[in-house]
Amino acid sequence: MEPRLPRAAAAPPPPRPAGSAHAWPPARPLTHPVSHRTAALREAAKRPGGAWGRRGAMNRLGRKASETLIEMAPSADDDIAVLTKFKLLQSEGEESNGPLCETLSTAGSEVPSSSEIDKRHQSKDSIFFRDGVRRIDFVLSYVDDLNKEWEKKLERRKEFESNLQKAGLELETEDKKESEDGKIYFVKIHAPWEVLITYAEVLNIKVPIKENDIPSMVENPLDCMLTPFRLPEKVMHPEPDYFTAPFSKEKQELYLINDESTFFSPSMRNRIVNYILTRCPYGTEEGKKKFGIKRLLNNGTYSAAYPLHDCQYWKKASDPNCDNERYTLYMEWARFLRFYKEQPLDLIRKYYGEKIGIYFAWLGFYTEMLFLAAVVGVICFLYGLFTMDENMSSKEICDPAIGGEIIMCPLCDRECEYWRLNTTCESSEYSHLFDNVATLFFAIFMGIWVTLFLEFWKRRQARLKYEWDLVDFEEEQQQLQLRPEYEAKCTQKKKNPVTQEMEPYLPLTSQAVRFCISGTTVLFWVSLIIASMIAVIVYRLAVYAAFASLMENAQTLQPISGLLTPQLATSVTASCLNFVIIMILNFIYERIAIWITDMEIPRTHMEYENRLTMKMFLFQFVNYYSSCFYVAFFKGKFVGYPGAYTYMFNRWRNEECDPAGCLIELTTQLTIVMAGKQIWGNIQEAIVPWICNWWGRRKARNNPENLYSRWEQDHDLQTFGALGLFYEYLEMVIQFGFITLFVASFPLAPLLALMNNILEIRVDSWKLTTQYRRPVAAKAHSIGVWQEILNGMAILSVVTNAFIVAFTSDMIPRLVYYYAYSESDNSPMSGYINNSLSVFLISDFPERNKPKTNTENFVICRYRDYRYPPDHEKKYLHTMQFWHILAAKLAFIIIMEHVVFIVKFFVAWMIPDVPADVKAKIKREKYLTQKILHEYELEKLKERLGQGDKRATEKEFIATEGRMELSRAM
């Protein structure tokens, strides 16, 4: 049973009644251990009409429309309001509050200047302004370097910060003399209540209106067995469950507002501020309007922009007003010793936002499902291990009287000599580990497992959408809004036929040119991957001949080692070389993909992410899987036969498979690439950021807290970046491909993935909590385009595994021999090896292929194929057994695909995407929310009628009451 996650509430309501499951954090008191002057200022703020008093803030909301904080205009393509004009709230005759960088901008209140604040009593680890009251929602940093761009950057900053103040944000600047290195200025940003409620309405943020009265799910009696894996309730569910509704400034008394300073969580606050920062203009350059913090970061005007962590991760903050959620996440989630514990998804979502929360929810669920696949894979592997001694094929190969008497044809032209079959004894025994009857069962099982994984994830995702208030979340609220880069680069405008508003657009001719350049670039790089794969194949062919000639001894015909055959030595070295090429190409292409996606100028954020995702996935799909596809479906399939071998570029002879099959080589290739990628990925994700942070703050680490401020500590951390989650998803999806597309060749692949993911969760959480700045919170109700990619790979995996079992494994030829060509009733598989090897007359060798020496004067040699012997009238043509086996392989592929697909579709049909209890809760919440809103409107109408408001007609009252009745009936 899936554990119930409480839906998040955006605001702290009054204290929970006794007996409730979760306790809302108490409202943060407006007290702070600073100077007496600051305390006095705070007391003044609490009084009605004070600087930050709630009553004063509420009174200001009653101003006329002409005095509203920000004038908004609807966008041309969605319902999201876009900032079009900034107004500074000033009373009549009120002047500007002094220099830009030294002013604490406030909305309609007087605030003491920084010189009046006694900074000596404030901890530099604080997340508040110098007054100890206003929370720091965002930090901008810059270095005032005196280069040729200095004056231009200064003008940009002055204009940008002035516009931020006009938007209602409050700024406080820390001089570079206060910084640890004496070079960096820090601009701290606070969003006052008026700004928060304005943009909460713009961004359609949901806030609590009523306590959830829906009973929780019946507890599973087996939950007691999971107690060791549980986390404390206050960690798992830091917020109670409430019905919510989109915020509206006109209906503030409807919401459960207990304290304005804590009503909006820090993640909501930094999301709102970031929304303003990305749209705030800073001037006009080259005839074009410039805006957005991203451009200012790119041109060096600012060096960083980030929200603050709430405390140090290794200890709690000394400030009692800090939530210490970072410390809790580190202690309960980010340490590897907690690997067996569940993830505090609600706390992750609260601290980092829904987008990061949904990633860790998916990764955790994927890891849980891998446990089942890993158990079945280990069982299949153990079956192969315990039946090694019963494998008749390897017995015959190792038998001196059988394999020792079979002389095989040379592995390469001229330089290689004849060799005895029993020299591959060890490799044939190990090949049985992965090439047995369990291989077929595991391939079918994984086809069904991947369907269960995707269907159960949909249910899990639907539950999270309800618990996290994302049911009615529309992507246009955040993802479908126009990118600032699009608005800046598209100078032409046209009227939207729906909204009748002018909106920027990219001409069709410009789009076509950009797409042609983009497509050509992607095609070039994919061709480069294929060329590199061909180069590796050429390496395999050239080195294979060298290994074959070096590892044979003309007198004993024994290789240097019984296990290290020429095939295996070539496969291992080629796999390692291929992995190195993969890493190099990845490093270069990541930057190329971002560049060409930027060049296309996607219209929306979602469009940008989807285009970049498809480019990166296409590239990495070809990059990582091409070598595995070669070994699985091409190696040993187009070899020819002695005297008529096929050659690549008419020079290098194509590779042959081991007499026991190519599956062991596919296993080797898969293991090296998959394990190498996971090890390298963990090094990149954990060790590299740690080294960078250690090097960057090696001096500052020893500074006392009063010299190393909270904003400086976070400034010295690494940047997670807008594409941080993109790379995490990409890494996991590529791993998903390894354990689904080629799992028939390596049943231990899910076990490797499981062990990696257990580590991956803790590595990702550790680096996010300790090594990276706090990311800007963002909403997401699903894993996005990755869901479709996973669905496509699940379908493709059925086909690839069917082909692997049919053409790469030796199972079908053995079954055909067992049922149709066996000559012994007591031991049906005896004689299989001799039957699978054809005979070649050495005198038929052309000069190009004939070995230089034949010391023992062999007359015939054997090779792996089904062809008539030299004395047959159909000399060296395929026998009927070859066609029987080919027909059996094709029939197997068709049957396996149809069986697995039928089961997949039946399972998908049987499992609903949304659980029944979640559907019921969604319907009840919508009903109760509508009821509450209608009752509120009805009460307002009654008040207006009682006050003699002529506009509140009796018909309006009746219509509102009738709407309530209709809602109840529905």
Coordinates of C-alpha atoms in Angstrom, one line a residue, residues 640-874:
G640 CA 31.0 -15.8 -44.4
Y641 CA 32.9 -19.1 -44.4
P642 CA 36.6 -20.1 -44.9
G643 CA 37.6 -19.3 -48.4
A644 CA 34.8 -16.8 -48.8
Y645 CA 35.1 -14.5 -45.8
T646 CA 33.5 -11.0 -45.8
Y647 CA 35.7 -8.0 -45.2
M648 CA 35.2 -4.5 -44.0
F649 CA 36.5 -2.0 -46.5
N650 CA 37.9 -5.0 -48.3
R651 CA 40.7 -5.2 -45.8
W652 CA 39.7 -6.3 -42.3
R653 CA 38.0 -9.7 -41.9
N654 CA 34.8 -9.6 -39.9
E655 CA 34.8 -10.9 -36.4
E656 CA 33.5 -14.4 -35.5
C657 CA 31.7 -15.3 -32.3
D658 CA 33.1 -17.8 -29.8
P659 CA 31.9 -21.4 -30.5
A660 CA 29.7 -21.0 -27.4
G661 CA 28.1 -17.8 -28.8
C662 CA 28.4 -14.0 -28.7
L663 CA 26.3 -13.5 -25.5
I664 CA 29.3 -13.5 -23.1
E665 CA 30.9 -10.7 -25.2
L666 CA 27.7 -8.7 -25.0
T667 CA 27.7 -9.2 -21.3
T668 CA 31.3 -8.0 -21.1
Q669 CA 30.5 -4.9 -23.2
L670 CA 27.4 -4.1 -21.2
T671 CA 29.1 -4.5 -17.8
I672 CA 32.1 -2.3 -18.7
V673 CA 30.0 0.6 -20.2
M674 CA 27.3 0.5 -17.6
A675 CA 29.6 0.1 -14.5
G676 CA 32.0 2.6 -16.0
K677 CA 29.3 5.2 -16.5
Q678 CA 28.0 4.8 -13.0
I679 CA 31.4 5.1 -11.4
W680 CA 32.3 8.1 -13.5
G681 CA 28.9 9.7 -12.9
N682 CA 29.3 9.4 -9.1
I683 CA 32.8 10.9 -9.3
Q684 CA 31.5 13.8 -11.3
E685 CA 28.5 14.4 -9.0
A686 CA 30.1 14.1 -5.6
I687 CA 33.9 14.4 -5.7
V688 CA 34.3 17.2 -8.2
P689 CA 31.9 19.6 -6.5
W690 CA 33.4 18.8 -3.1
I691 CA 37.0 19.5 -4.4
C692 CA 35.8 22.8 -6.0
N693 CA 34.1 23.9 -2.9
W694 CA 37.0 23.0 -0.7
W695 CA 39.4 24.8 -2.9
G696 CA 37.2 27.9 -3.2
R697 CA 36.7 28.3 0.5
R698 CA 39.8 26.8 2.0
K699 CA 40.5 30.0 3.8
A700 CA 37.0 31.0 4.7
R701 CA 36.2 27.7 6.3
N702 CA 38.4 28.7 9.3
N703 CA 36.8 32.1 9.7
P704 CA 34.4 32.7 12.7
E705 CA 30.7 33.0 12.0
N706 CA 30.7 36.8 12.5
L707 CA 33.2 37.1 9.6
Y708 CA 31.7 34.5 7.2
S709 CA 28.1 35.4 6.5
R710 CA 25.3 33.2 5.4
W711 CA 25.2 34.8 1.9
E712 CA 29.0 34.4 1.6
Q713 CA 28.8 30.7 2.6
D714 CA 26.2 30.0 0.0
H715 CA 28.1 32.1 -2.6
D716 CA 31.1 29.8 -2.3
L717 CA 29.0 26.8 -3.1
Q718 CA 28.4 25.3 -6.6
T719 CA 25.5 26.4 -8.8
F720 CA 22.9 23.7 -9.4
G721 CA 21.7 25.4 -12.5
A722 CA 18.4 25.3 -14.5
L723 CA 19.6 22.0 -16.2
G724 CA 20.7 20.3 -13.0
L725 CA 17.7 18.0 -12.9
F726 CA 17.9 17.4 -16.6
Y727 CA 21.3 15.7 -16.2
E728 CA 20.0 13.6 -13.3
Y729 CA 17.0 12.4 -15.3
L730 CA 19.2 11.7 -18.3
E731 CA 21.6 9.6 -16.3
M732 CA 18.8 7.5 -14.9
V733 CA 17.0 7.1 -18.2
I734 CA 20.3 5.9 -19.9
Q735 CA 20.7 3.4 -17.0
F736 CA 17.0 2.3 -17.5
G737 CA 17.9 1.5 -21.1
F738 CA 20.8 -0.7 -20.0
I739 CA 18.6 -2.8 -17.7
T740 CA 15.7 -3.1 -20.2
L741 CA 17.1 -3.1 -23.8
F742 CA 19.9 -5.7 -23.2
V743 CA 18.9 -7.3 -19.9
A744 CA 18.5 -10.8 -21.5
S745 CA 22.3 -10.9 -21.8
F746 CA 23.0 -9.9 -18.2
P747 CA 20.5 -10.7 -15.5
L748 CA 22.7 -9.0 -12.9
A749 CA 22.2 -5.6 -14.6
P750 CA 19.2 -4.7 -12.3
L751 CA 21.3 -5.6 -9.2
L752 CA 24.1 -3.2 -10.4
A753 CA 21.5 -0.5 -11.0
L754 CA 19.9 -1.1 -7.6
M755 CA 23.2 -0.7 -5.8
N756 CA 24.1 2.3 -7.9
N757 CA 20.7 4.0 -7.2
I758 CA 20.8 3.4 -3.4
L759 CA 24.1 5.3 -3.6
E760 CA 22.7 7.8 -6.2
I761 CA 19.9 8.9 -3.9
R762 CA 22.3 9.7 -1.1
V763 CA 24.9 11.3 -3.4
D764 CA 22.3 13.5 -5.0
S765 CA 20.8 14.5 -1.7
W766 CA 24.2 15.1 -0.1
K767 CA 25.5 17.3 -2.9
L768 CA 22.2 19.2 -3.1
T769 CA 22.1 19.8 0.6
T770 CA 25.8 20.5 1.3
Q771 CA 27.7 21.3 -2.0
Y772 CA 25.2 23.4 -4.0
R773 CA 23.4 26.7 -3.5
R774 CA 19.7 26.4 -2.8
P775 CA 17.9 26.0 -6.2
V776 CA 15.0 28.3 -7.0
A777 CA 11.8 26.5 -6.2
A778 CA 9.8 25.4 -9.3
K779 CA 6.5 23.5 -9.8
A780 CA 6.1 20.3 -11.8
H781 CA 3.3 17.8 -11.7
S782 CA 5.1 15.0 -13.5
I783 CA 8.5 13.9 -14.8
G784 CA 7.5 15.5 -18.2
V785 CA 8.8 14.3 -21.5
W786 CA 10.9 11.6 -19.7
Q787 CA 7.6 9.6 -19.2
E788 CA 7.2 9.3 -23.0
I789 CA 10.9 8.4 -23.4
L790 CA 10.5 5.6 -20.8
N791 CA 7.4 4.3 -22.5
G792 CA 9.2 4.2 -25.9
M793 CA 12.2 2.4 -24.4
A794 CA 9.8 -0.1 -22.7
I795 CA 8.3 -1.0 -26.1
L796 CA 11.7 -1.2 -27.7
S797 CA 13.1 -3.4 -25.0
V798 CA 10.6 -6.2 -25.8
V799 CA 11.9 -6.2 -29.4
T800 CA 15.6 -6.1 -28.6
N801 CA 15.4 -8.8 -25.9
A802 CA 13.5 -11.0 -28.3
F803 CA 16.2 -10.6 -30.9
I804 CA 19.0 -11.1 -28.4
V805 CA 17.5 -14.4 -27.3
A806 CA 16.9 -15.5 -30.9
F807 CA 20.1 -14.3 -32.6
T808 CA 22.7 -13.6 -30.0
S809 CA 21.9 -16.4 -27.6
D810 CA 22.5 -20.1 -28.5
M811 CA 19.2 -21.2 -27.1
I812 CA 17.2 -21.5 -30.3
P813 CA 19.8 -23.7 -32.1
R814 CA 20.0 -25.9 -29.1
L815 CA 16.2 -26.3 -28.9
V816 CA 16.0 -27.1 -32.6
Y817 CA 18.7 -29.7 -32.2
Y818 CA 17.0 -31.1 -29.0
Y819 CA 13.6 -31.6 -30.7
A820 CA 14.5 -32.3 -34.3
Y821 CA 18.1 -33.5 -34.7
S822 CA 19.1 -35.3 -31.5
E823 CA 20.3 -38.8 -32.1
S824 CA 20.4 -40.0 -28.4
D825 CA 17.3 -40.6 -26.3
N826 CA 19.4 -40.9 -23.1
S827 CA 21.3 -37.7 -23.6
P828 CA 19.5 -35.5 -26.2
M829 CA 22.1 -32.7 -26.2
S830 CA 25.1 -34.9 -26.8
G831 CA 26.6 -34.4 -30.2
Y832 CA 25.3 -30.8 -30.4
I833 CA 28.8 -29.2 -30.7
N834 CA 29.8 -31.5 -33.5
N835 CA 26.5 -30.8 -35.2
S836 CA 26.9 -27.0 -35.0
L837 CA 30.3 -27.0 -36.7
S838 CA 30.7 -27.4 -40.4
V839 CA 33.7 -28.9 -42.2
F840 CA 36.1 -27.1 -44.5
L841 CA 38.7 -28.7 -46.8
I842 CA 42.1 -26.9 -46.1
S843 CA 43.2 -27.4 -49.7
D844 CA 40.2 -25.1 -50.7
F845 CA 41.8 -22.1 -48.8
P846 CA 42.7 -19.3 -51.2
E847 CA 46.2 -17.9 -50.8
R848 CA 44.9 -14.8 -49.0
N849 CA 43.4 -16.9 -46.1
K850 CA 45.8 -19.8 -45.9
P851 CA 48.0 -19.9 -42.8
K852 CA 51.7 -19.6 -43.4
T853 CA 52.4 -22.9 -41.6
N854 CA 50.6 -26.2 -41.1
T855 CA 53.1 -28.2 -39.0
E856 CA 50.8 -31.1 -38.3
N857 CA 49.5 -31.3 -41.9
F858 CA 45.8 -31.0 -41.0
V859 CA 43.4 -31.9 -43.9
I860 CA 40.2 -30.3 -42.6
C861 CA 39.2 -27.7 -40.1
R862 CA 35.9 -26.8 -38.5
Y863 CA 34.0 -23.5 -38.3
R864 CA 30.7 -22.4 -36.7
D865 CA 27.9 -22.6 -39.3
Y866 CA 25.4 -24.9 -40.8
R867 CA 26.8 -25.7 -44.3
Y868 CA 27.2 -28.8 -46.5
P869 CA 30.6 -30.5 -46.4
P870 CA 33.1 -30.3 -49.3
D871 CA 32.2 -33.7 -50.6
H872 CA 28.5 -32.8 -51.0
E873 CA 26.9 -31.7 -54.2
K874 CA 25.8 -28.4 -52.5

